[in-house]
Short mmCIF file of C-alpha atoms in Angstrom, two decimals:
data_model
loop_
_atom_site.label_atom_id
_atom_site.label_comp_id
_atom_site.label_asym_id
_atom_site.label_seq_id
_atom_site.Cartn_x
_atom_site.Cartn_y
_atom_site.Cartn_z
CA UNK A 1 53.01 32.87 150.16
CA UNK A 2 49.67 30.91 150.49
CA UNK A 3 49.25 32.94 153.29
CA UNK A 4 49.13 36.00 151.77
CA UNK A 5 46.54 35.39 149.55
CA UNK A 6 43.15 37.30 149.57
CA UNK A 7 40.21 35.64 151.37
CA UNK A 8 39.05 32.81 149.40
CA UNK A 9 41.81 32.81 147.40
CA UNK A 10 42.60 29.36 145.19
CA UNK A 11 45.10 27.30 147.05
CA UNK A 12 46.18 25.68 144.02
CA UNK A 13 49.40 27.58 143.45
CA UNK A 14 51.91 25.21 144.51
CA UNK A 15 51.40 22.43 141.59
CA UNK A 16 50.27 22.39 137.96
CA UNK A 17 49.20 19.61 135.92
CA UNK A 18 48.59 19.06 132.41
CA UNK A 19 45.16 18.44 131.19
CA UNK A 20 46.80 16.17 128.36
CA UNK A 21 44.52 12.69 128.53
CA UNK A 22 45.45 10.82 131.98
CA UNK A 23 49.53 12.29 131.73
CA UNK A 24 50.48 13.55 134.81
CA UNK A 25 53.05 16.47 134.19
CA UNK A 26 54.86 17.73 137.62
CA UNK A 27 56.15 21.02 136.82
CA UNK A 28 58.04 23.54 139.50
CA UNK A 29 56.04 25.45 142.37
CA UNK A 30 55.29 28.04 141.33
CA UNK A 31 55.50 31.07 145.02
CA UNK A 32 53.88 34.50 145.15
CA UNK A 33 53.61 36.87 147.95
CA UNK A 34 50.78 38.01 146.52
CA UNK A 35 49.29 41.52 147.42
CA UNK A 36 52.25 43.44 148.85
CA UNK A 37 54.29 41.48 145.38
CA UNK A 38 51.72 43.01 143.13
CA UNK A 39 50.80 46.40 145.16
CA UNK A 40 54.78 47.13 144.99
CA UNK A 41 55.31 46.30 141.35
CA UNK A 42 56.88 48.30 139.34
CA UNK A 43 55.88 51.13 141.94
CA UNK A 44 58.12 53.88 140.85
CA UNK A 45 56.51 53.53 136.87
CA UNK A 46 53.30 52.74 137.84
CA UNK A 47 52.08 55.08 140.96
CA UNK A 48 49.68 57.36 140.05
CA UNK A 49 48.81 55.35 136.66
CA UNK A 50 44.71 54.46 136.86
CA UNK A 51 44.80 52.71 134.04
CA UNK A 52 47.42 49.70 135.93
CA UNK A 53 45.86 50.23 139.26
CA UNK A 54 42.85 48.70 137.93
CA UNK A 55 44.40 46.11 136.10
CA UNK A 56 46.42 45.09 139.82
CA UNK A 57 42.36 45.49 141.28
CA UNK A 58 41.25 43.03 139.07
CA UNK A 59 43.94 40.41 139.42
CA UNK A 60 43.44 41.44 142.94
CA UNK A 61 39.88 39.71 143.25
CA UNK A 62 40.72 37.08 140.64
CA UNK A 63 41.72 34.87 142.78
CA UNK A 64 38.65 34.67 144.93
CA UNK A 65 37.41 31.61 143.56
CA UNK A 66 33.55 32.37 144.16
CA UNK A 67 33.59 35.32 142.32
CA UNK A 68 36.08 34.57 139.36
CA UNK A 69 33.10 33.24 137.28
CA UNK A 70 30.85 36.09 137.67
CA UNK A 71 34.20 38.58 137.18
CA UNK A 72 34.91 37.01 134.25
CA UNK A 73 31.21 37.17 132.33
CA UNK A 74 31.05 40.52 133.69
CA UNK A 75 34.37 41.74 131.93
CA UNK A 76 35.89 39.82 129.74
CA UNK A 77 37.64 42.81 128.19
CA UNK A 78 39.15 43.54 131.35
CA UNK A 79 40.29 40.00 131.98
CA UNK A 80 42.27 39.76 128.89
CA UNK A 81 43.53 43.87 129.45
CA UNK A 82 44.74 42.89 132.60
CA UNK A 83 46.61 39.73 132.02
CA UNK A 84 48.14 40.42 128.53
CA UNK A 85 49.46 44.04 130.01
CA UNK A 86 51.17 42.49 133.39
CA UNK A 87 52.96 39.73 131.14
CA UNK A 88 54.64 43.10 129.22
CA UNK A 89 55.53 44.71 132.16
CA UNK A 90 55.89 42.43 135.21
CA UNK A 91 59.59 42.39 136.21
CA UNK A 92 60.45 40.35 139.17
CA UNK A 93 60.65 36.58 138.23
CA UNK A 94 58.27 35.21 140.89
CA UNK A 95 55.46 37.84 140.30
CA UNK A 96 55.44 36.47 136.71
CA UNK A 97 54.95 33.52 137.86
CA UNK A 98 51.86 33.25 140.02
CA UNK A 99 50.23 35.52 137.23
CA UNK A 100 50.83 32.80 135.03
CA UNK A 101 49.94 30.14 136.63
CA UNK A 102 46.45 32.03 137.56
CA UNK A 103 46.41 32.30 133.83
CA UNK A 104 47.09 28.60 133.13
CA UNK A 105 44.43 27.63 135.68
CA UNK A 106 42.01 29.97 134.12
CA UNK A 107 42.16 27.99 130.95
CA UNK A 108 42.29 24.89 132.66
CA UNK A 109 38.62 25.88 133.53
CA UNK A 110 36.86 26.63 130.77
CA UNK A 111 38.49 25.90 127.56
CA UNK A 112 36.49 28.83 125.71
CA UNK A 113 38.08 31.35 127.81
CA UNK A 114 40.75 31.20 124.89
CA UNK A 115 38.70 33.00 122.93
CA UNK A 116 38.89 36.01 125.33
CA UNK A 117 42.08 36.92 124.22
CA UNK A 118 41.68 36.82 120.50
CA UNK A 119 38.32 39.22 121.35
CA UNK A 120 40.63 41.74 123.06
CA UNK A 121 43.39 41.53 120.07
CA UNK A 122 41.04 41.28 117.39
CA UNK A 123 38.98 44.34 118.58
CA UNK A 124 42.58 46.20 119.48
CA UNK A 125 43.79 45.45 116.06
CA UNK A 126 46.95 43.53 117.90
CA UNK A 127 48.68 39.98 117.62
CA UNK A 128 47.65 37.74 120.61
CA UNK A 129 50.72 36.00 120.51
CA UNK A 130 53.65 38.85 121.20
CA UNK A 131 53.21 38.97 124.55
CA UNK A 132 53.61 35.29 124.97
CA UNK A 133 56.42 34.25 122.56
CA UNK A 134 58.49 37.58 123.96
CA UNK A 135 58.13 35.64 127.33
CA UNK A 136 60.29 32.49 125.73
CA UNK A 137 63.08 34.50 125.84
CA UNK A 138 63.61 34.90 129.25
CA UNK A 139 66.05 33.06 131.69
CA UNK A 140 63.59 31.20 134.40
CA UNK A 141 62.86 27.93 133.42
CA UNK A 142 59.72 28.21 135.09
CA UNK A 143 58.41 31.25 133.12
CA UNK A 144 59.27 29.89 129.78
CA UNK A 145 57.79 26.40 130.67
CA UNK A 146 54.79 28.02 131.44
CA UNK A 147 54.27 30.23 129.12
CA UNK A 148 54.62 27.52 126.24
CA UNK A 149 52.11 25.69 127.75
CA UNK A 150 49.43 28.25 127.92
CA UNK A 151 50.60 28.86 123.70
CA UNK A 152 49.49 25.37 123.04
CA UNK A 153 46.30 25.69 124.75
CA UNK A 154 45.60 28.96 123.00
CA UNK A 155 46.57 27.63 119.96
CA UNK A 156 45.19 24.48 119.83
CA UNK A 157 41.55 25.52 121.80
CA UNK A 158 40.59 28.67 120.08
CA UNK A 159 38.68 28.54 116.54
CA UNK A 160 41.19 30.70 115.67
CA UNK A 161 44.68 29.00 114.39
CA UNK A 162 47.98 30.30 114.94
CA UNK A 163 50.02 32.43 112.05
CA UNK A 164 51.95 31.13 110.11
CA UNK A 165 54.97 33.35 111.33
CA UNK A 166 54.20 32.85 114.92
CA UNK A 167 53.49 29.21 114.84
CA UNK A 168 57.00 28.63 113.12
CA UNK A 169 58.55 30.77 115.72
CA UNK A 170 56.91 28.53 118.77
CA UNK A 171 57.63 25.21 117.13
CA UNK A 172 61.13 26.23 116.41
CA UNK A 173 61.75 26.95 119.76
CA UNK A 174 59.94 23.76 121.21
CA UNK A 175 62.16 21.77 119.04
CA UNK A 176 65.29 23.56 120.00
CA UNK A 177 64.16 23.22 124.00
CA UNK A 178 63.49 19.58 123.38
CA UNK A 179 67.43 19.43 122.15
CA UNK A 180 68.73 21.22 124.73
CA UNK A 181 67.08 20.08 127.42
CA UNK A 182 68.02 16.35 126.34
CA UNK A 183 71.87 17.36 125.69
CA UNK A 184 72.26 18.83 128.69
CA UNK A 185 70.85 15.87 130.98
CA UNK A 186 73.21 13.68 128.29
CA UNK A 187 75.98 15.46 129.05
CA UNK A 188 75.48 15.40 132.85
CA UNK A 189 75.05 11.86 132.86
CA UNK A 190 78.00 11.46 131.06
CA UNK A 191 79.95 12.88 133.44
CA UNK A 192 78.09 10.64 136.26
CA UNK A 193 79.30 7.82 134.14
CA UNK A 194 82.70 8.84 133.75
CA UNK A 195 82.83 9.99 137.72
CA UNK A 196 81.72 6.28 138.10
CA UNK A 197 83.85 4.62 135.54
CA UNK A 198 87.15 6.57 137.43
CA UNK A 199 86.36 5.12 140.96
CA UNK A 200 85.76 1.89 139.92
CA UNK A 201 88.92 1.99 138.11
CA UNK A 202 90.24 3.73 141.57
CA UNK A 203 89.16 1.07 143.80
CA UNK A 204 88.85 -1.85 141.89
CA UNK A 205 91.24 -4.43 139.44
CA UNK A 206 87.85 -3.74 136.63
CA UNK A 207 89.21 -4.41 133.55
CA UNK A 208 89.58 -1.06 131.15
CA UNK A 209 87.49 -2.70 128.47
CA UNK A 210 84.72 -3.60 130.97
CA UNK A 211 81.54 -0.96 131.10
CA UNK A 212 79.82 0.25 133.64
CA UNK A 213 76.22 0.13 133.83
CA UNK A 214 74.86 3.74 132.77
CA UNK A 215 71.89 4.92 134.44
CA UNK A 216 68.84 6.49 132.53
CA UNK A 217 68.65 9.59 132.18
CA UNK A 218 66.61 11.29 135.13
CA UNK A 219 62.99 12.44 135.07
CA UNK A 220 62.71 15.79 134.11
CA UNK A 221 59.74 17.94 134.02
CA UNK A 222 60.74 20.62 131.21
CA UNK A 223 61.29 17.54 128.95
CA UNK A 224 57.94 16.50 129.60
CA UNK A 225 56.61 19.89 129.82
CA UNK A 226 57.82 20.59 126.19
CA UNK A 227 56.67 16.87 124.83
CA UNK A 228 52.85 17.73 126.34
CA UNK A 229 52.92 21.23 124.31
CA UNK A 230 54.05 18.84 121.32
CA UNK A 231 51.74 16.67 122.28
CA UNK A 232 48.97 19.15 121.58
CA UNK A 233 49.90 20.87 118.66
CA UNK A 234 50.28 17.79 117.06
CA UNK A 235 47.00 16.82 117.15
CA UNK A 236 45.98 19.41 114.32
CA UNK A 237 47.10 18.96 111.17
CA UNK A 238 48.39 22.33 109.98
CA UNK A 239 50.52 22.16 112.80
CA UNK A 240 51.99 19.08 112.13
CA UNK A 241 52.87 20.28 108.37
CA UNK A 242 54.71 23.45 110.30
CA UNK A 243 56.31 21.11 112.71
CA UNK A 244 58.00 18.99 109.88
CA UNK A 245 59.34 22.24 107.84
CA UNK A 246 61.15 22.71 110.90
CA UNK A 247 62.78 19.89 110.62
CA UNK A 248 61.31 18.74 113.81
CA UNK A 249 60.78 14.79 113.11
CA UNK A 250 64.25 14.63 113.36
CA UNK A 251 64.76 16.02 116.56
CA UNK A 252 62.17 13.61 118.25
CA UNK A 253 64.14 10.17 116.20
CA UNK A 254 67.07 12.33 117.83
CA UNK A 255 65.96 12.50 121.74
CA UNK A 256 64.15 8.68 121.39
CA UNK A 257 67.97 7.44 119.99
CA UNK A 258 69.52 8.45 123.43
CA UNK A 259 68.79 7.28 126.96
CA UNK A 260 65.48 8.92 128.15
CA UNK A 261 62.47 7.41 130.94
CA UNK A 262 59.61 5.24 129.54
CA UNK A 263 57.95 8.68 129.89
CA UNK A 264 59.17 10.76 127.53
CA UNK A 265 59.35 8.06 125.14
CA UNK A 266 55.82 7.81 125.17
CA UNK A 267 55.21 11.42 125.00
CA UNK A 268 57.89 11.59 122.18
CA UNK A 269 56.29 8.30 119.98
CA UNK A 270 52.62 9.51 120.32
CA UNK A 271 53.85 12.41 118.68
CA UNK A 272 55.10 10.65 116.04
CA UNK A 273 51.89 8.55 115.99
CA UNK A 274 49.99 11.93 115.96
CA UNK A 275 51.80 12.68 112.48
CA UNK A 276 51.26 9.56 111.18
CA UNK A 277 47.14 9.85 110.51
CA UNK A 278 48.51 12.50 107.77
CA UNK A 279 48.72 10.00 104.78
CA UNK A 280 51.47 12.13 102.78
CA UNK A 281 53.44 12.40 106.54
CA UNK A 282 53.19 8.43 107.15
CA UNK A 283 54.55 8.04 103.63
CA UNK A 284 57.78 9.73 104.73
CA UNK A 285 57.96 8.57 108.19
CA UNK A 286 59.99 6.25 107.51
CA UNK A 287 62.82 7.95 105.48
CA UNK A 288 63.63 9.68 108.78
CA UNK A 289 64.35 5.95 110.37
CA UNK A 290 61.85 5.60 112.14
CA UNK A 291 60.93 2.29 112.09
CA UNK A 292 64.61 0.72 113.17
CA UNK A 293 64.13 3.44 116.37
CA UNK A 294 60.90 2.24 117.52
CA UNK A 295 61.70 -1.55 116.61
CA UNK A 296 64.94 -1.30 119.20
CA UNK A 297 62.39 0.56 121.72
CA UNK A 298 59.97 -2.40 121.26
CA UNK A 299 62.70 -4.85 121.96
CA UNK A 300 63.47 -3.26 125.47
CA UNK A 301 60.33 -1.89 126.37
CA UNK A 302 58.76 -3.28 129.46
CA UNK A 303 55.85 -0.54 130.35
CA UNK A 304 52.70 -1.51 128.10
CA UNK A 305 51.75 2.35 127.33
CA UNK A 306 55.14 2.17 125.04
CA UNK A 307 54.41 -0.91 123.86
CA UNK A 308 51.09 0.30 122.92
CA UNK A 309 52.03 3.66 121.70
CA UNK A 310 54.73 1.21 119.03
CA UNK A 311 52.56 -0.38 117.81
CA UNK A 312 49.93 1.89 117.00
CA UNK A 313 53.00 4.34 115.54
CA UNK A 314 53.71 0.76 113.31
CA UNK A 315 49.64 0.34 112.16
CA UNK A 316 49.21 3.26 110.41
CA UNK A 317 52.14 3.24 108.60
CA UNK A 318 51.13 0.31 107.12
CA UNK A 319 47.47 1.64 107.14
CA UNK A 320 47.05 5.70 106.32
CA UNK A 321 49.54 5.88 103.44
CA UNK A 322 47.97 6.07 100.02
CA UNK A 323 50.53 4.42 97.77
CA UNK A 324 50.45 0.55 98.80
CA UNK A 325 53.75 -0.12 98.13
CA UNK A 326 54.86 2.45 100.60
CA UNK A 327 52.83 0.29 102.82
CA UNK A 328 54.51 -2.73 101.46
CA UNK A 329 57.90 -1.16 101.98
CA UNK A 330 57.23 -0.05 105.47
CA UNK A 331 56.18 -4.44 105.92
CA UNK A 332 59.59 -5.05 104.95
CA UNK A 333 61.46 -2.57 106.80
CA UNK A 334 59.70 -3.89 110.20
CA UNK A 335 60.18 -7.68 109.03
CA UNK A 336 63.87 -6.35 108.70
CA UNK A 337 64.53 -5.07 112.14
CA UNK A 338 63.25 -8.20 113.60
CA UNK A 339 59.19 -6.89 114.42
CA UNK A 340 57.54 -9.74 114.25
CA UNK A 341 59.93 -11.49 116.62
CA UNK A 342 58.42 -9.21 118.64
CA UNK A 343 55.55 -9.74 117.86
CA UNK A 344 55.57 -13.23 118.78
CA UNK A 345 56.59 -12.66 122.44
CA UNK A 346 53.88 -10.19 123.43
CA UNK A 347 51.09 -12.57 121.66
CA UNK A 348 52.34 -14.70 124.62
CA UNK A 349 51.26 -11.52 127.38
CA UNK A 350 48.30 -10.45 128.67
CA UNK A 351 47.10 -6.58 127.91
CA UNK A 352 44.25 -4.78 129.98
CA UNK A 353 44.15 -3.19 126.67
CA UNK A 354 42.41 -5.26 123.85
CA UNK A 355 44.04 -2.40 121.17
CA UNK A 356 46.84 -4.03 121.79
CA UNK A 357 45.68 -7.19 121.29
CA UNK A 358 44.60 -6.59 118.15
CA UNK A 359 47.61 -4.61 116.76
CA UNK A 360 49.78 -7.19 117.61
CA UNK A 361 46.95 -9.70 115.90
CA UNK A 362 46.88 -7.22 112.58
CA UNK A 363 50.89 -6.34 112.27
CA UNK A 364 51.99 -10.40 112.59
CA UNK A 365 49.48 -11.27 109.49
CA UNK A 366 50.36 -8.02 107.55
CA UNK A 367 54.47 -9.18 108.35
CA UNK A 368 53.94 -12.42 107.49
CA UNK A 369 51.81 -11.72 103.96
CA UNK A 370 55.14 -9.42 103.24
CA UNK A 371 57.15 -12.36 103.69
CA UNK A 372 56.13 -14.67 101.75
CA UNK A 373 55.94 -12.08 98.78
CA UNK A 374 59.66 -11.01 99.96
CA UNK A 375 61.91 -11.46 96.95
CA UNK A 376 66.23 -11.84 97.95
CA UNK A 377 66.46 -8.18 96.40
CA UNK A 378 63.34 -6.57 98.30
CA UNK A 379 65.24 -8.50 101.50
CA UNK A 380 68.28 -6.90 100.17
CA UNK A 381 67.14 -3.01 99.40
CA UNK A 382 65.17 -2.61 102.29
CA UNK A 383 68.07 -3.63 104.44
CA UNK A 384 69.87 -1.05 102.70
CA UNK A 385 67.89 1.18 103.22
CA UNK A 386 66.94 0.56 106.73
CA UNK A 387 70.44 1.56 107.28
CA UNK A 388 71.12 -2.08 109.02
CA UNK A 389 73.65 -3.83 107.73
CA UNK A 390 74.05 -7.75 108.48
CA UNK A 391 75.80 -10.84 107.02
CA UNK A 392 72.40 -12.34 105.61
CA UNK A 393 72.77 -14.41 103.04
CA UNK A 394 71.78 -11.67 100.02
CA UNK A 395 75.22 -10.77 99.94
CA UNK A 396 76.76 -14.14 98.51
CA UNK A 397 77.98 -13.70 95.03
CA UNK A 398 75.80 -15.77 93.58
CA UNK A 399 72.89 -13.02 94.49
CA UNK A 400 74.94 -10.38 93.26
CA UNK A 401 76.10 -12.33 89.85
CA UNK A 402 72.35 -12.08 89.51
CA UNK A 403 71.04 -8.63 90.92
CA UNK A 404 73.95 -6.22 90.35
CA UNK A 405 72.64 -4.38 87.36
CA UNK A 406 69.63 -3.47 89.56
CA UNK A 407 71.56 -1.12 91.79
CA UNK A 408 71.09 1.13 88.49
CA UNK A 409 67.20 1.45 88.93
CA UNK A 410 65.70 4.71 90.14
CA UNK A 411 69.35 6.66 89.65
CA UNK A 412 71.54 4.76 91.47
CA UNK A 413 69.49 5.04 94.67
CA UNK A 414 70.36 2.25 96.47
CA UNK A 415 74.15 3.48 95.87
CA UNK A 416 73.19 6.66 96.73
CA UNK A 417 72.26 5.26 100.23
CA UNK A 418 75.14 2.84 100.54
CA UNK A 419 77.56 4.94 100.05
CA UNK A 420 76.01 7.86 102.71
CA UNK A 421 76.60 4.66 104.56
CA UNK A 422 80.20 4.54 104.61
CA UNK A 423 80.33 8.38 105.14
CA UNK A 424 77.39 8.25 108.17
CA UNK A 425 77.95 5.20 110.06
CA UNK A 426 79.23 4.90 112.95
CA UNK A 427 78.93 0.62 113.32
CA UNK A 428 81.90 -1.56 112.39
CA UNK A 429 79.67 -4.11 111.32
CA UNK A 430 77.80 -2.23 108.59
CA UNK A 431 80.99 -0.35 107.74
CA UNK A 432 82.42 -3.94 107.16
CA UNK A 433 79.21 -5.26 104.84
CA UNK A 434 78.93 -1.63 103.22
CA UNK A 435 82.93 -2.04 102.35
CA UNK A 436 82.36 -6.15 100.35
CA UNK A 437 78.88 -5.00 98.81
CA UNK A 438 81.16 -2.14 97.00
CA UNK A 439 83.79 -4.75 96.39
CA UNK A 440 81.34 -6.96 94.69
CA UNK A 441 79.76 -4.14 92.80
CA UNK A 442 83.73 -2.98 91.44
CA UNK A 443 84.12 -6.79 90.09
CA UNK A 444 80.54 -7.18 88.97
CA UNK A 445 79.26 -4.49 87.41
CA UNK A 446 80.43 -2.73 83.95
CA UNK A 447 82.47 0.34 84.39
CA UNK A 448 79.88 2.40 84.12
CA UNK A 449 78.93 1.98 87.82
CA UNK A 450 82.57 2.37 88.54
CA UNK A 451 82.03 5.71 87.91
CA UNK A 452 79.18 6.15 88.89
CA UNK A 453 80.77 4.98 92.64
CA UNK A 454 83.85 7.60 92.12
CA UNK A 455 82.17 10.01 91.61
CA UNK A 456 79.63 9.84 94.38
CA UNK A 457 82.65 9.71 96.51
CA UNK A 458 82.57 6.16 96.98
CA UNK A 459 86.14 5.05 96.47
CA UNK A 460 87.48 7.84 98.52
CA UNK A 461 85.33 6.65 101.65
CA UNK A 462 86.49 3.04 101.46
CA UNK A 463 90.36 3.96 100.63
CA UNK A 464 89.97 6.29 104.08
CA UNK A 465 88.38 3.24 106.27
CA UNK A 466 91.88 1.81 105.70
CA UNK A 467 92.43 3.24 108.67
CA UNK A 468 89.90 2.68 110.46
CA UNK A 469 90.09 1.47 114.35
CA UNK A 470 88.44 -1.49 113.66
CA UNK A 471 90.19 -4.54 112.61
CA UNK A 472 87.19 -5.99 110.69
CA UNK A 473 86.44 -2.92 108.45
CA UNK A 474 90.40 -2.13 108.05
CA UNK A 475 90.06 -5.49 106.15
CA UNK A 476 86.96 -5.53 104.32
CA UNK A 477 88.17 -2.16 103.02
CA UNK A 478 91.65 -3.92 101.79
CA UNK A 479 89.67 -6.45 100.15
CA UNK A 480 87.13 -3.52 98.54
CA UNK A 481 90.24 -1.65 97.57
CA UNK A 482 92.49 -4.68 96.18
CA UNK A 483 89.17 -5.96 94.23
CA UNK A 484 89.35 -2.22 92.88
CA UNK A 485 92.17 -2.17 91.31
CA UNK A 486 92.49 -5.60 89.94
CA UNK A 487 88.56 -4.42 88.24
CA UNK A 488 90.63 -1.34 87.03
CA UNK A 489 94.28 -3.49 85.33
CA UNK A 490 91.48 -5.93 84.02
CA UNK A 491 89.64 -2.99 82.30
CA UNK A 492 92.53 -1.14 81.38
CA UNK A 493 93.85 -4.91 79.43
CA UNK A 494 90.76 -5.21 77.84
CA UNK A 495 90.89 -1.82 76.25
CA UNK A 496 94.74 -2.17 75.44
CA UNK A 497 93.85 -5.40 73.78
CA UNK A 498 90.83 -3.84 71.85
CA UNK A 499 92.98 -1.02 70.40
CA UNK A 500 96.50 -2.96 69.68
CA UNK A 501 93.70 -5.75 67.76
CA UNK A 502 92.46 -2.51 65.68
CA UNK A 503 96.08 -1.27 64.75
CA UNK A 504 97.52 -4.97 64.13
CA UNK A 505 98.09 -5.94 60.06
CA UNK A 506 95.33 -8.52 58.98
CA UNK A 507 96.08 -11.47 56.88
CA UNK A 508 93.16 -11.47 54.64
CA UNK A 509 93.24 -11.05 50.95
CA UNK A 510 93.59 -7.59 49.39
CA UNK A 511 94.82 -5.86 52.06
CA UNK A 512 97.91 -5.10 50.95
CA UNK A 513 96.38 -4.10 47.79
CA UNK A 514 94.00 -2.11 50.01
CA UNK A 515 96.99 -1.17 51.85
CA UNK A 516 98.50 0.83 48.45
CA UNK A 517 95.86 1.72 47.32
#
C-alpha cells in the first residue's frame, strides 16, 4: 500500500499509462506493501546473503523521487543488477508487480536508461532478455503484460537491436496473446448473445430467424496492451520483417475481422500502417485481403482516428510499392470494395485533421483515374482476387466468350483462386457466383482447362456443394454439374466421330487397289 512506502516515495503505483503518442492505455493496478514484502522476500533462502541484502537496500532507496536520479547516475551497474536479479528470484506475484512498475517508471522517465541493462549484460556476458522472457510464462496477466511493455521499450529505445531468436520468441508471444485474448472475449460475448437469445425466446414471441443485436466486445486492457507493444515494435523495419515471418499479419486481420472496439481497431490498423512503409511489404499486403477488411471497417467507422489511419494505409498501398502494376491493382481492389463511394461521403464531412482531407483528395483522384483505365477483365480479375464475388455484368456469357481463355494466364492464377474460394468461403453469394463461373468455364474453354479444374479439385468441390444448405448455392452447383456432364458427353461424342471417320472406308479412286496392295 502507499502508506507502507518509504518517505518521499513516488505515489504513482496504482495506475500505469503508455507513452505511445497520445494513446492512453489503462492498465491493472499494481499494489504493494513495499517495505514488509521486500524485507521478508524469500527469507529462508536469502537470509544472510550479503549480495541480496545489498539489492534490497538499493530497491528500497529507489522509490524516493528526490534521490532517484542521483542514485542511478552513481551506480548504474547496481541498478541493473538489482532489477535483473530480483526478477529472476521473486516468487510472490504482488511483489513482482511492484518491481515491474518501478522498472517501467524508470524507463519511462528517461529512455536512455535502457542502456543500463545492456551495459550490465555485456559486462556479465549474458543475455539481457532472459529474465524478461521467462516472465512471459507466468500465469498472472498483469505480470506478463507489464513485462511485455518493458521488453518493447528496451527493444525499441536501445541502440542494440533485439537478437533474432529472442525477437521471434517475443513477437510470436505477442501474436499468440492477441489471438488468445480476442478468442476468449469473443467466446464470452457469444455466450452472452446466446443467453440473451434464449431470454428473448422465452419472454417474447419473436421469430426464430430474427437476430438480436450483439454488443461490441467490451474494452479489454490486455488486448490494448499487446497492441501497444506491437505499435512500438513495428516502427522498426527489422522487427517488421520478423513479425511477417511469424505470420503476424494474418493474426492482425483475423482480429480486425471480428468485433473489437474502435480503440483496438485503431491500434491494429496503426500496425498495418507502419508495416506498409516497407515497399516490399506494401506490395504483398493485399495478398492477405487487407483492402476488403479495411474497406468494411471504413464504411462502418464513426471515429475520426479510425478513418484517418485507414486512409493512411490505403495511401501507402498506392505510394509505397516500387512496382507500379501492384499499385494499380491496389487501386482496382479499392474500387471493387466500394471505397470510392465512402470517399464521396467523406468529402462532405469536415475534419479537424488536414491530413484526412488531403488523403481523401489523393485517393479519390487515384481511384477515379484507375476506373477510367479499367477493362472488363481487369474488373473481373480484381473481383476474383478480392474474394468478393457478386452478380456483376462481367458474368454474362458475352464476357466469357471473349475472355475465358485468359484463365490460362500466370499458371491458371485466377482459376486457382476461384477454386480456393469454393473450398474456403462461407458466403452463399460467393459460392453461387463461383459455381456459375466454373459452369461457364466448362462450356466455353477447351478440355485442357477442364482437366486442370479437375486436377485442382474444382469438380469435386462443385459436387459437394450440391448438398449445401443454401438453395441458391445448390441451384448453381446443379447447373455447373449439368454443364460439366454435357461438356464431357459432347467431347466424347466428337472424339467418337473422329475415330469413326478415320476407320470408315473411303470411295476415293485407287483406295481399293491400295487396300489390296
